[in-house]
Amino acid sequence: MLLVHGGVAVADAPEPRTGGVPLVPDGFVWPNCRECGGFLQFLAHLPLDPGTIAVFFCQNDPGMCDDWDATAGANRAFVFRGQLSAATVPAEGETLLGAVTALRPHPADEPTAKPVLGRLGGEPDWIQDDETPGCPSCAARMTFTAELEEGSDFATSANFGGGGRGYVFHCRPCSEAAFLWQR
Ligand SMILES: [Zn+2]
Ligand SMILES: [Zn+2]
C-alpha cells in the first residue's frame, strides 16, 4: 500500500500523517536525544493493527546527531496501544515539523496523481544495504512496517539528509519499534 499526499491534516488527526502532535498514553514523557540531550522532533504517526507507531528524531542541530541510526539514541519509535490522547509539546527545542500532512493509503498497483510520500508493508526498498534492526527486547529481526519519503517541500518535510528515505520497523510481541533513514 502506498502512502500518498492526502492534504493538510489536523495536528491530532488519528489517521496516518507526518507532523502534528503525537497521540500518546497517560504518563508519556517526550523523548530526549541521547547524543545532544535536546527534545526529539515528532515525525510521524502510523497505524498498526492494533495500535499506532509514533516516530521521533533529533533535529536540534541537523547533521550533528546520528538521527539516521536505529540505535544511536538520536531517534525513537514507540508502539502505543489503548487509550491515546494528544501529547503536551515541550516549550523548547525543534519538536514539531513545519506542516501536518495526511498520508493516504493507496493501492500500489493503481495509478495516482498525488505525490507518493511513503509505503505501508511489503519489503523495504533500501537505498543502501539492508539495515533491518534487531528488536531491543528479544533481538529478533524486526518486522518492516513503513517507509517515509523525505517529501518534496523542503520547508515542511522531514529531513533525511536530502533525498533520503525513512524506514520504520516493529516487533509485535515486544511492542517495540525502531526507525532509521538512509540516503
Ligand atoms: Zn540530538
Ligand atoms: Zn521483540
JSON list of C-alpha atoms and ligand atoms in Angstrom, two decimals:
[
{"chain": "A", "resi": 1, "resn": "MET", "atom": "CA", "xyz": [0.00, 0.00, 0.00]},
{"chain": "A", "resi": 2, "resn": "LEU", "atom": "CA", "xyz": [1.38, 3.38, -0.99]},
{"chain": "A", "resi": 3, "resn": "LEU", "atom": "CA", "xyz": [1.01, 6.42, 1.23]},
{"chain": "A", "resi": 4, "resn": "VAL", "atom": "CA", "xyz": [0.15, 9.39, -0.95]},
{"chain": "A", "resi": 5, "resn": "HIS", "atom": "CA", "xyz": [-0.15, 13.07, -0.10]},
{"chain": "A", "resi": 6, "resn": "GLY", "atom": "CA", "xyz": [-3.60, 13.44, 1.45]},
{"chain": "A", "resi": 7, "resn": "GLY", "atom": "CA", "xyz": [-3.57, 17.18, 2.06]},
{"chain": "A", "resi": 8, "resn": "VAL", "atom": "CA", "xyz": [-3.27, 19.06, 5.32]},
{"chain": "A", "resi": 9, "resn": "ALA", "atom": "CA", "xyz": [-4.34, 17.13, 8.41]},
{"chain": "A", "resi": 10, "resn": "VAL", "atom": "CA", "xyz": [-5.28, 18.48, 11.83]},
{"chain": "A", "resi": 11, "resn": "ALA", "atom": "CA", "xyz": [-2.49, 18.27, 14.40]},
{"chain": "A", "resi": 12, "resn": "ASP", "atom": "CA", "xyz": [-4.02, 15.40, 16.41]},
{"chain": "A", "resi": 13, "resn": "ALA", "atom": "CA", "xyz": [-5.59, 13.51, 13.48]},
{"chain": "A", "resi": 14, "resn": "PRO", "atom": "CA", "xyz": [-5.91, 9.75, 14.12]},
{"chain": "A", "resi": 15, "resn": "GLU", "atom": "CA", "xyz": [-5.08, 8.84, 10.51]},
{"chain": "A", "resi": 16, "resn": "PRO", "atom": "CA", "xyz": [-1.54, 8.28, 9.20]},
{"chain": "A", "resi": 17, "resn": "ARG", "atom": "CA", "xyz": [0.36, 11.55, 8.97]},
{"chain": "A", "resi": 18, "resn": "THR", "atom": "CA", "xyz": [3.69, 13.28, 9.24]},
{"chain": "A", "resi": 19, "resn": "GLY", "atom": "CA", "xyz": [3.88, 16.20, 11.64]},
{"chain": "A", "resi": 20, "resn": "GLY", "atom": "CA", "xyz": [1.35, 17.39, 14.17]},
{"chain": "A", "resi": 21, "resn": "VAL", "atom": "CA", "xyz": [1.40, 16.14, 17.74]},
{"chain": "A", "resi": 22, "resn": "PRO", "atom": "CA", "xyz": [1.82, 12.52, 18.81]},
{"chain": "A", "resi": 23, "resn": "LEU", "atom": "CA", "xyz": [-1.11, 10.61, 20.31]},
{"chain": "A", "resi": 24, "resn": "VAL", "atom": "CA", "xyz": [0.24, 9.07, 23.48]},
{"chain": "A", "resi": 25, "resn": "PRO", "atom": "CA", "xyz": [-0.84, 7.11, 26.57]},
{"chain": "A", "resi": 26, "resn": "ASP", "atom": "CA", "xyz": [-1.08, 8.64, 30.05]},
{"chain": "A", "resi": 27, "resn": "GLY", "atom": "CA", "xyz": [2.29, 9.16, 31.64]},
{"chain": "A", "resi": 28, "resn": "PHE", "atom": "CA", "xyz": [4.11, 9.69, 28.33]},
{"chain": "A", "resi": 29, "resn": "VAL", "atom": "CA", "xyz": [7.37, 11.61, 28.65]},
{"chain": "A", "resi": 30, "resn": "TRP", "atom": "CA", "xyz": [8.55, 13.41, 25.48]},
{"chain": "A", "resi": 31, "resn": "PRO", "atom": "CA", "xyz": [11.83, 11.72, 24.46]},
{"chain": "A", "resi": 32, "resn": "ASN", "atom": "CA", "xyz": [15.24, 13.36, 24.55]},
{"chain": "A", "resi": 33, "resn": "CYS", "atom": "CA", "xyz": [18.14, 12.84, 22.17]},
{"chain": "A", "resi": 34, "resn": "ARG", "atom": "CA", "xyz": [20.76, 10.63, 23.82]},
{"chain": "A", "resi": 35, "resn": "GLU", "atom": "CA", "xyz": [23.50, 12.50, 21.92]},
{"chain": "A", "resi": 36, "resn": "CYS", "atom": "CA", "xyz": [22.67, 16.21, 22.37]},
{"chain": "A", "resi": 37, "resn": "GLY", "atom": "CA", "xyz": [20.16, 15.96, 25.20]},
{"chain": "A", "resi": 38, "resn": "GLY", "atom": "CA", "xyz": [17.54, 18.10, 23.43]},
{"chain": "A", "resi": 39, "resn": "PHE", "atom": "CA", "xyz": [13.95, 17.10, 22.82]},
{"chain": "A", "resi": 40, "resn": "LEU", "atom": "CA", "xyz": [13.36, 14.99, 19.71]},
{"chain": "A", "resi": 41, "resn": "GLN", "atom": "CA", "xyz": [11.11, 16.15, 16.88]},
{"chain": "A", "resi": 42, "resn": "PHE", "atom": "CA", "xyz": [7.85, 14.28, 16.30]},
{"chain": "A", "resi": 43, "resn": "LEU", "atom": "CA", "xyz": [7.98, 12.93, 12.75]},
{"chain": "A", "resi": 44, "resn": "ALA", "atom": "CA", "xyz": [5.15, 10.52, 12.03]},
{"chain": "A", "resi": 45, "resn": "HIS", "atom": "CA", "xyz": [2.02, 8.85, 13.30]},
{"chain": "A", "resi": 46, "resn": "LEU", "atom": "CA", "xyz": [1.49, 5.47, 11.63]},
{"chain": "A", "resi": 47, "resn": "PRO", "atom": "CA", "xyz": [-1.22, 2.88, 12.09]},
{"chain": "A", "resi": 48, "resn": "LEU", "atom": "CA", "xyz": [-0.57, -0.58, 13.44]},
{"chain": "A", "resi": 49, "resn": "ASP", "atom": "CA", "xyz": [-3.19, -3.26, 13.95]},
{"chain": "A", "resi": 50, "resn": "PRO", "atom": "CA", "xyz": [-3.77, -2.84, 16.83]},
{"chain": "A", "resi": 51, "resn": "GLY", "atom": "CA", "xyz": [-2.23, 0.43, 17.95]},
{"chain": "A", "resi": 52, "resn": "THR", "atom": "CA", "xyz": [-0.01, 3.06, 16.43]},
{"chain": "A", "resi": 53, "resn": "ILE", "atom": "CA", "xyz": [3.66, 3.82, 15.95]},
{"chain": "A", "resi": 54, "resn": "ALA", "atom": "CA", "xyz": [5.00, 7.26, 16.86]},
{"chain": "A", "resi": 55, "resn": "VAL", "atom": "CA", "xyz": [8.35, 8.21, 15.31]},
{"chain": "A", "resi": 56, "resn": "PHE", "atom": "CA", "xyz": [10.67, 10.92, 16.66]},
{"chain": "A", "resi": 57, "resn": "PHE", "atom": "CA", "xyz": [14.12, 12.08, 15.56]},
{"chain": "A", "resi": 58, "resn": "CYS", "atom": "CA", "xyz": [16.61, 14.75, 16.55]},
{"chain": "A", "resi": 59, "resn": "GLN", "atom": "CA", "xyz": [16.55, 17.99, 14.58]},
{"chain": "A", "resi": 60, "resn": "ASN", "atom": "CA", "xyz": [18.10, 20.28, 17.18]},
{"chain": "A", "resi": 61, "resn": "ASP", "atom": "CA", "xyz": [21.31, 20.61, 15.21]},
{"chain": "A", "resi": 62, "resn": "PRO", "atom": "CA", "xyz": [20.70, 18.74, 11.93]},
{"chain": "A", "resi": 63, "resn": "GLY", "atom": "CA", "xyz": [23.67, 16.69, 10.82]},
{"chain": "A", "resi": 64, "resn": "MET", "atom": "CA", "xyz": [25.29, 16.68, 14.26]},
{"chain": "A", "resi": 65, "resn": "CYS", "atom": "CA", "xyz": [23.40, 13.81, 15.92]},
{"chain": "A", "resi": 66, "resn": "ASP", "atom": "CA", "xyz": [23.13, 10.35, 14.38]},
{"chain": "A", "resi": 67, "resn": "ASP", "atom": "CA", "xyz": [19.38, 10.63, 13.86]},
{"chain": "A", "resi": 68, "resn": "TRP", "atom": "CA", "xyz": [19.63, 8.21, 10.89]},
{"chain": "A", "resi": 69, "resn": "ASP", "atom": "CA", "xyz": [20.81, 5.36, 13.13]},
{"chain": "A", "resi": 70, "resn": "ALA", "atom": "CA", "xyz": [18.30, 2.92, 14.64]},
{"chain": "A", "resi": 71, "resn": "THR", "atom": "CA", "xyz": [20.22, 2.51, 17.88]},
{"chain": "A", "resi": 72, "resn": "ALA", "atom": "CA", "xyz": [22.29, 5.68, 18.50]},
{"chain": "A", "resi": 73, "resn": "GLY", "atom": "CA", "xyz": [19.56, 7.26, 20.60]},
{"chain": "A", "resi": 74, "resn": "ALA", "atom": "CA", "xyz": [19.07, 10.29, 18.32]},
{"chain": "A", "resi": 75, "resn": "ASN", "atom": "CA", "xyz": [15.71, 8.90, 17.21]},
{"chain": "A", "resi": 76, "resn": "ARG", "atom": "CA", "xyz": [12.96, 6.92, 18.91]},
{"chain": "A", "resi": 77, "resn": "ALA", "atom": "CA", "xyz": [9.94, 4.98, 17.72]},
{"chain": "A", "resi": 78, "resn": "PHE", "atom": "CA", "xyz": [7.21, 3.79, 20.06]},
{"chain": "A", "resi": 79, "resn": "VAL", "atom": "CA", "xyz": [4.32, 1.34, 19.78]},
{"chain": "A", "resi": 80, "resn": "PHE", "atom": "CA", "xyz": [1.28, 2.70, 21.60]},
{"chain": "A", "resi": 81, "resn": "ARG", "atom": "CA", "xyz": [-1.94, 0.81, 22.26]},
{"chain": "A", "resi": 82, "resn": "GLY", "atom": "CA", "xyz": [-5.12, 1.55, 24.14]},
{"chain": "A", "resi": 83, "resn": "GLN", "atom": "CA", "xyz": [-6.47, 4.97, 25.04]},
{"chain": "A", "resi": 84, "resn": "LEU", "atom": "CA", "xyz": [-4.32, 7.71, 23.49]},
{"chain": "A", "resi": 85, "resn": "SER", "atom": "CA", "xyz": [-4.54, 11.50, 23.56]},
{"chain": "A", "resi": 86, "resn": "ALA", "atom": "CA", "xyz": [-2.53, 14.41, 22.16]},
{"chain": "A", "resi": 87, "resn": "ALA", "atom": "CA", "xyz": [0.82, 14.85, 23.90]},
{"chain": "A", "resi": 88, "resn": "THR", "atom": "CA", "xyz": [1.86, 18.03, 25.67]},
{"chain": "A", "resi": 89, "resn": "VAL", "atom": "CA", "xyz": [4.57, 19.55, 23.48]},
{"chain": "A", "resi": 90, "resn": "PRO", "atom": "CA", "xyz": [7.74, 20.77, 25.24]},
{"chain": "A", "resi": 91, "resn": "ALA", "atom": "CA", "xyz": [8.14, 24.54, 25.27]},
{"chain": "A", "resi": 92, "resn": "GLU", "atom": "CA", "xyz": [11.62, 24.46, 23.75]},
{"chain": "A", "resi": 93, "resn": "GLY", "atom": "CA", "xyz": [13.56, 22.63, 21.06]},
{"chain": "A", "resi": 94, "resn": "GLU", "atom": "CA", "xyz": [12.83, 21.60, 17.47]},
{"chain": "A", "resi": 95, "resn": "THR", "atom": "CA", "xyz": [9.90, 19.40, 18.43]},
{"chain": "A", "resi": 96, "resn": "LEU", "atom": "CA", "xyz": [7.42, 19.78, 15.56]},
{"chain": "A", "resi": 97, "resn": "LEU", "atom": "CA", "xyz": [7.56, 19.54, 11.75]},
{"chain": "A", "resi": 98, "resn": "GLY", "atom": "CA", "xyz": [6.57, 22.63, 9.77]},
{"chain": "A", "resi": 99, "resn": "ALA", "atom": "CA", "xyz": [3.37, 21.06, 8.43]},
{"chain": "A", "resi": 100, "resn": "VAL", "atom": "CA", "xyz": [0.87, 18.34, 9.23]},
{"chain": "A", "resi": 101, "resn": "THR", "atom": "CA", "xyz": [0.43, 16.12, 6.18]},
{"chain": "A", "resi": 102, "resn": "ALA", "atom": "CA", "xyz": [-2.09, 13.31, 5.82]},
{"chain": "A", "resi": 103, "resn": "LEU", "atom": "CA", "xyz": [-0.66, 10.07, 4.40]},
{"chain": "A", "resi": 104, "resn": "ARG", "atom": "CA", "xyz": [-3.50, 8.46, 2.49]},
{"chain": "A", "resi": 105, "resn": "PRO", "atom": "CA", "xyz": [-3.24, 4.71, 1.80]},
{"chain": "A", "resi": 106, "resn": "HIS", "atom": "CA", "xyz": [-3.46, 3.98, -1.92]},
{"chain": "A", "resi": 107, "resn": "PRO", "atom": "CA", "xyz": [-3.17, 0.60, -3.67]},
{"chain": "A", "resi": 108, "resn": "ALA", "atom": "CA", "xyz": [0.34, 0.24, -5.11]},
{"chain": "A", "resi": 109, "resn": "ASP", "atom": "CA", "xyz": [-0.96, -1.14, -8.41]},
{"chain": "A", "resi": 110, "resn": "GLU", "atom": "CA", "xyz": [-3.31, 1.77, -9.10]},
{"chain": "A", "resi": 111, "resn": "PRO", "atom": "CA", "xyz": [-2.03, 4.98, -10.68]},
{"chain": "A", "resi": 112, "resn": "THR", "atom": "CA", "xyz": [-2.10, 8.16, -8.62]},
{"chain": "A", "resi": 113, "resn": "ALA", "atom": "CA", "xyz": [-1.50, 11.80, -9.46]},
{"chain": "A", "resi": 114, "resn": "LYS", "atom": "CA", "xyz": [-0.68, 12.57, -5.83]},
{"chain": "A", "resi": 115, "resn": "PRO", "atom": "CA", "xyz": [2.92, 12.71, -4.62]},
{"chain": "A", "resi": 116, "resn": "VAL", "atom": "CA", "xyz": [3.93, 9.38, -3.06]},
{"chain": "A", "resi": 117, "resn": "LEU", "atom": "CA", "xyz": [5.16, 10.07, 0.48]},
{"chain": "A", "resi": 118, "resn": "GLY", "atom": "CA", "xyz": [5.73, 6.53, 1.66]},
{"chain": "A", "resi": 119, "resn": "ARG", "atom": "CA", "xyz": [4.56, 2.96, 1.74]},
{"chain": "A", "resi": 120, "resn": "LEU", "atom": "CA", "xyz": [3.00, 0.57, 4.26]},
{"chain": "A", "resi": 121, "resn": "GLY", "atom": "CA", "xyz": [4.05, -3.06, 4.46]},
{"chain": "A", "resi": 122, "resn": "GLY", "atom": "CA", "xyz": [5.77, -5.17, 1.85]},
{"chain": "A", "resi": 123, "resn": "GLU", "atom": "CA", "xyz": [9.56, -5.26, 1.78]},
{"chain": "A", "resi": 124, "resn": "PRO", "atom": "CA", "xyz": [11.89, -2.33, 2.43]},
{"chain": "A", "resi": 125, "resn": "ASP", "atom": "CA", "xyz": [13.29, -0.64, -0.67]},
{"chain": "A", "resi": 126, "resn": "TRP", "atom": "CA", "xyz": [16.79, 0.03, 0.64]},
{"chain": "A", "resi": 127, "resn": "ILE", "atom": "CA", "xyz": [18.88, 2.86, -0.77]},
{"chain": "A", "resi": 128, "resn": "GLN", "atom": "CA", "xyz": [21.96, 1.41, 0.94]},
{"chain": "A", "resi": 129, "resn": "ASP", "atom": "CA", "xyz": [22.49, -2.03, 2.47]},
{"chain": "A", "resi": 130, "resn": "ASP", "atom": "CA", "xyz": [19.81, -3.92, 4.39]},
{"chain": "A", "resi": 131, "resn": "GLU", "atom": "CA", "xyz": [19.86, -2.42, 7.89]},
{"chain": "A", "resi": 132, "resn": "THR", "atom": "CA", "xyz": [16.89, -4.28, 9.38]},
{"chain": "A", "resi": 133, "resn": "PRO", "atom": "CA", "xyz": [17.31, -3.71, 13.12]},
{"chain": "A", "resi": 134, "resn": "GLY", "atom": "CA", "xyz": [17.15, -6.35, 15.82]},
{"chain": "A", "resi": 135, "resn": "CYS", "atom": "CA", "xyz": [14.46, -5.94, 18.45]},
{"chain": "A", "resi": 136, "resn": "PRO", "atom": "CA", "xyz": [15.92, -4.26, 21.56]},
{"chain": "A", "resi": 137, "resn": "SER", "atom": "CA", "xyz": [13.94, -6.66, 23.77]},
{"chain": "A", "resi": 138, "resn": "CYS", "atom": "CA", "xyz": [14.10, -10.09, 22.06]},
{"chain": "A", "resi": 139, "resn": "ALA", "atom": "CA", "xyz": [16.86, -9.49, 19.45]},
{"chain": "A", "resi": 140, "resn": "ALA", "atom": "CA", "xyz": [14.73, -10.99, 16.64]},
{"chain": "A", "resi": 141, "resn": "ARG", "atom": "CA", "xyz": [14.79, -9.31, 13.24]},
{"chain": "A", "resi": 142, "resn": "MET", "atom": "CA", "xyz": [12.13, -6.61, 13.39]},
{"chain": "A", "resi": 143, "resn": "THR", "atom": "CA", "xyz": [9.14, -6.50, 11.02]},
{"chain": "A", "resi": 144, "resn": "PHE", "atom": "CA", "xyz": [9.24, -3.89, 8.29]},
{"chain": "A", "resi": 145, "resn": "THR", "atom": "CA", "xyz": [6.27, -1.59, 8.78]},
{"chain": "A", "resi": 146, "resn": "ALA", "atom": "CA", "xyz": [6.55, 1.51, 6.62]},
{"chain": "A", "resi": 147, "resn": "GLU", "atom": "CA", "xyz": [8.74, 3.74, 4.52]},
{"chain": "A", "resi": 148, "resn": "LEU", "atom": "CA", "xyz": [8.65, 7.51, 4.52]},
{"chain": "A", "resi": 149, "resn": "GLU", "atom": "CA", "xyz": [9.95, 9.63, 1.67]},
{"chain": "A", "resi": 150, "resn": "GLU", "atom": "CA", "xyz": [11.58, 12.92, 2.51]},
{"chain": "A", "resi": 151, "resn": "GLY", "atom": "CA", "xyz": [8.86, 14.87, 0.73]},
{"chain": "A", "resi": 152, "resn": "SER", "atom": "CA", "xyz": [9.11, 17.47, -1.98]},
{"chain": "A", "resi": 153, "resn": "ASP", "atom": "CA", "xyz": [8.61, 20.62, 0.08]},
{"chain": "A", "resi": 154, "resn": "PHE", "atom": "CA", "xyz": [11.80, 21.31, 1.96]},
{"chain": "A", "resi": 155, "resn": "ALA", "atom": "CA", "xyz": [10.15, 23.95, 4.13]},
{"chain": "A", "resi": 156, "resn": "THR", "atom": "CA", "xyz": [7.81, 21.44, 5.70]},
{"chain": "A", "resi": 157, "resn": "SER", "atom": "CA", "xyz": [9.08, 17.93, 5.05]},
{"chain": "A", "resi": 158, "resn": "ALA", "atom": "CA", "xyz": [11.22, 15.62, 7.11]},
{"chain": "A", "resi": 159, "resn": "ASN", "atom": "CA", "xyz": [14.99, 15.97, 6.88]},
{"chain": "A", "resi": 160, "resn": "PHE", "atom": "CA", "xyz": [16.54, 12.70, 5.72]},
{"chain": "A", "resi": 161, "resn": "GLY", "atom": "CA", "xyz": [19.78, 14.26, 4.59]},
{"chain": "A", "resi": 162, "resn": "GLY", "atom": "CA", "xyz": [18.45, 15.47, 1.22]},
{"chain": "A", "resi": 163, "resn": "GLY", "atom": "CA", "xyz": [16.54, 12.90, -0.83]},
{"chain": "A", "resi": 164, "resn": "GLY", "atom": "CA", "xyz": [16.72, 10.18, 1.79]},
{"chain": "A", "resi": 165, "resn": "ARG", "atom": "CA", "xyz": [14.14, 7.65, 2.90]},
{"chain": "A", "resi": 166, "resn": "GLY", "atom": "CA", "xyz": [12.98, 6.67, 6.38]},
{"chain": "A", "resi": 167, "resn": "TYR", "atom": "CA", "xyz": [12.29, 3.07, 7.45]},
{"chain": "A", "resi": 168, "resn": "VAL", "atom": "CA", "xyz": [10.02, 2.05, 10.31]},
{"chain": "A", "resi": 169, "resn": "PHE", "atom": "CA", "xyz": [10.07, -1.40, 11.96]},
{"chain": "A", "resi": 170, "resn": "HIS", "atom": "CA", "xyz": [8.31, -3.03, 14.87]},
{"chain": "A", "resi": 171, "resn": "CYS", "atom": "CA", "xyz": [8.31, -6.22, 16.95]},
{"chain": "A", "resi": 172, "resn": "ARG", "atom": "CA", "xyz": [4.74, -7.18, 17.73]},
{"chain": "A", "resi": 173, "resn": "PRO", "atom": "CA", "xyz": [5.30, -9.50, 20.71]},
{"chain": "A", "resi": 174, "resn": "CYS", "atom": "CA", "xyz": [7.52, -6.94, 22.45]},
{"chain": "A", "resi": 175, "resn": "SER", "atom": "CA", "xyz": [5.62, -3.77, 21.43]},
{"chain": "A", "resi": 176, "resn": "GLU", "atom": "CA", "xyz": [8.93, -2.29, 20.30]},
{"chain": "A", "resi": 177, "resn": "ALA", "atom": "CA", "xyz": [9.51, -0.08, 17.25]},
{"chain": "A", "resi": 178, "resn": "ALA", "atom": "CA", "xyz": [12.58, 1.28, 15.51]},
{"chain": "A", "resi": 179, "resn": "PHE", "atom": "CA", "xyz": [13.37, 3.93, 12.92]},
{"chain": "A", "resi": 180, "resn": "LEU", "atom": "CA", "xyz": [16.31, 4.68, 10.67]},
{"chain": "A", "resi": 181, "resn": "TRP", "atom": "CA", "xyz": [16.91, 6.57, 7.46]},
{"chain": "A", "resi": 182, "resn": "GLN", "atom": "CA", "xyz": [19.27, 6.21, 4.50]},
{"chain": "A", "resi": 183, "resn": "ARG", "atom": "CA", "xyz": [20.25, 8.38, 1.61]},
{"chain": "B", "resi": 1, "resn": "ZN", "atom": "ZN", "xyz": [20.44, 15.37, 19.16]},
{"chain": "B", "resi": 2, "resn": "ZN", "atom": "ZN", "xyz": [10.96, -8.35, 20.23]}
]
